[in-house]
Coordinates of C-alpha atoms in Angstrom, one line a residue:
M29 CA -19.7 142.8 -45.8
K30 CA -18.8 145.2 -48.6
L31 CA -19.9 148.9 -48.3
P32 CA -19.7 151.8 -50.8
F33 CA -16.2 153.3 -51.1
F34 CA -15.7 156.8 -52.4
A35 CA -12.2 157.2 -53.7
V36 CA -12.2 161.0 -53.7
P37 CA -10.6 162.5 -50.6
V38 CA -13.1 164.2 -48.3
Q39 CA -12.6 168.0 -48.3
A40 CA -12.4 169.8 -45.0
G41 CA -13.2 173.0 -46.7
F42 CA -15.7 173.6 -49.6
P43 CA -17.9 170.4 -50.1
S44 CA -18.0 168.6 -53.4
P45 CA -20.6 166.1 -54.8
A46 CA -19.4 162.6 -53.8
E47 CA -21.8 160.4 -55.8
D48 CA -19.7 161.1 -59.0
Y49 CA -16.7 159.4 -57.3
L50 CA -18.2 156.1 -56.2
E51 CA -15.6 153.6 -57.4
Q52 CA -16.3 150.3 -55.8
N53 CA -17.4 148.5 -52.6
L54 CA -15.0 148.2 -49.8
D55 CA -14.7 145.2 -47.5
L56 CA -13.0 146.4 -44.3
N57 CA -11.7 142.9 -43.7
E58 CA -9.9 142.9 -47.0
Y59 CA -8.5 146.4 -46.3
L60 CA -7.5 146.1 -42.7
I61 CA -6.5 142.4 -42.3
Q62 CA -3.5 141.0 -44.1
H63 CA -3.3 137.6 -42.3
P64 CA -6.9 136.6 -41.3
A65 CA -5.8 133.4 -39.6
A66 CA -3.3 135.2 -37.5
T67 CA -5.3 138.4 -36.7
F68 CA -7.3 139.2 -33.5
F69 CA -8.9 142.2 -31.9
V70 CA -8.4 143.5 -28.4
R71 CA -10.0 146.4 -26.5
V72 CA -7.8 148.9 -24.7
D73 CA -8.0 149.7 -21.1
G74 CA -5.8 152.4 -19.7
D75 CA -4.0 155.5 -21.0
S76 CA -0.3 154.5 -21.3
M77 CA -0.4 154.7 -25.1
K78 CA -2.4 157.9 -25.6
G79 CA 0.5 159.7 -27.2
A80 CA 0.4 157.1 -30.0
G81 CA -3.4 157.8 -30.5
I82 CA -4.4 154.7 -28.6
H83 CA -7.1 155.5 -26.0
R84 CA -9.2 153.6 -23.4
G85 CA -12.0 151.8 -25.2
D86 CA -10.3 151.7 -28.6
I87 CA -10.1 148.4 -30.5
L88 CA -6.7 147.3 -31.8
I89 CA -6.3 145.0 -34.8
V90 CA -3.3 142.8 -34.0
D91 CA -1.4 140.6 -36.4
R92 CA 0.5 137.6 -35.0
A93 CA 2.2 136.9 -38.3
L94 CA 4.2 140.1 -38.3
E95 CA 7.6 140.4 -36.8
A96 CA 7.9 142.5 -33.6
A97 CA 10.6 144.9 -35.1
N98 CA 12.2 147.8 -33.2
G99 CA 9.7 150.7 -32.8
K100 CA 6.6 148.7 -33.6
I101 CA 3.6 148.8 -31.2
V102 CA 3.0 145.3 -29.8
I103 CA 0.7 143.3 -27.6
A104 CA 3.0 141.5 -25.1
V105 CA 2.6 139.2 -22.2
V106 CA 4.9 140.1 -19.3
N107 CA 4.8 137.7 -16.3
G108 CA 1.2 136.7 -17.2
E109 CA -0.2 140.2 -17.8
F110 CA -1.1 141.6 -21.2
T111 CA 0.1 145.1 -22.2
V112 CA 0.3 147.3 -25.3
K113 CA 3.6 149.2 -25.7
R114 CA 6.1 150.2 -28.3
I115 CA 9.0 147.7 -28.4
R116 CA 12.6 148.9 -28.4
L117 CA 15.5 146.5 -29.1
A118 CA 18.9 147.8 -28.1
Q119 CA 22.1 146.1 -27.0
D120 CA 20.6 142.8 -26.0
K121 CA 17.8 144.6 -24.2
I122 CA 14.1 144.6 -24.8
I123 CA 12.3 147.7 -23.5
L124 CA 8.6 148.2 -23.6
E125 CA 7.9 152.0 -23.9
P126 CA 4.7 153.7 -23.0
E127 CA 3.5 156.8 -25.0
N128 CA 2.5 158.7 -21.9
P129 CA 5.1 160.5 -19.7
Q130 CA 3.2 159.4 -16.6
Y131 CA 4.4 155.9 -17.1
M132 CA 7.9 154.5 -17.0
P133 CA 9.5 152.2 -19.7
L134 CA 9.6 148.5 -18.7
E135 CA 12.9 146.8 -19.3
I136 CA 12.5 143.1 -19.8
D137 CA 15.1 141.2 -17.8
K138 CA 16.3 137.7 -18.7
D139 CA 14.2 136.0 -16.0
A140 CA 10.9 137.6 -17.0
D141 CA 8.2 135.4 -18.6
F142 CA 7.9 137.5 -21.8
R143 CA 6.2 136.9 -25.1
V144 CA 5.1 139.1 -28.0
W145 CA 1.5 138.1 -29.0
G146 CA 1.4 140.3 -32.1
V147 CA 2.0 143.6 -33.8
V148 CA -0.7 146.3 -33.7
T149 CA -1.6 147.2 -37.3
Y150 CA -4.7 149.5 -36.8
V151 CA -6.5 151.4 -34.1
I152 CA -10.3 151.7 -34.3
H153 CA -11.2 154.9 -32.4
K154 CA -14.7 156.2 -31.9
C155 CA -14.5 159.9 -32.6
F156 CA -17.9 160.8 -31.1
S157 CA -20.0 159.3 -28.4

């Protein structure tokens, strides 16, 4: 579904008339999803990534076609459990880092059942309830 898109930045100070700046319609699927066949959504439970702006109840857009490069936020499966963490690759080690000091990083050992399910590309966060 395409909705109106105003190309002018929204002022946080003195308001300006927006109707003069209507450029086109915006389809959020086209804007947010690069690989539709490889993309899924997941709802967050927990607060281990709040330092990255990911909060309980947020919806993550996850792309399975992207490479899980060092420093990316990923959805991973560790020993049968899903988690969202920042991946660090260093000296033949994989470390899943939380973005909350109350949680410890998780080093993936060679015996762990570990898979990356996808790379987080966007966070949908409800600002007001």
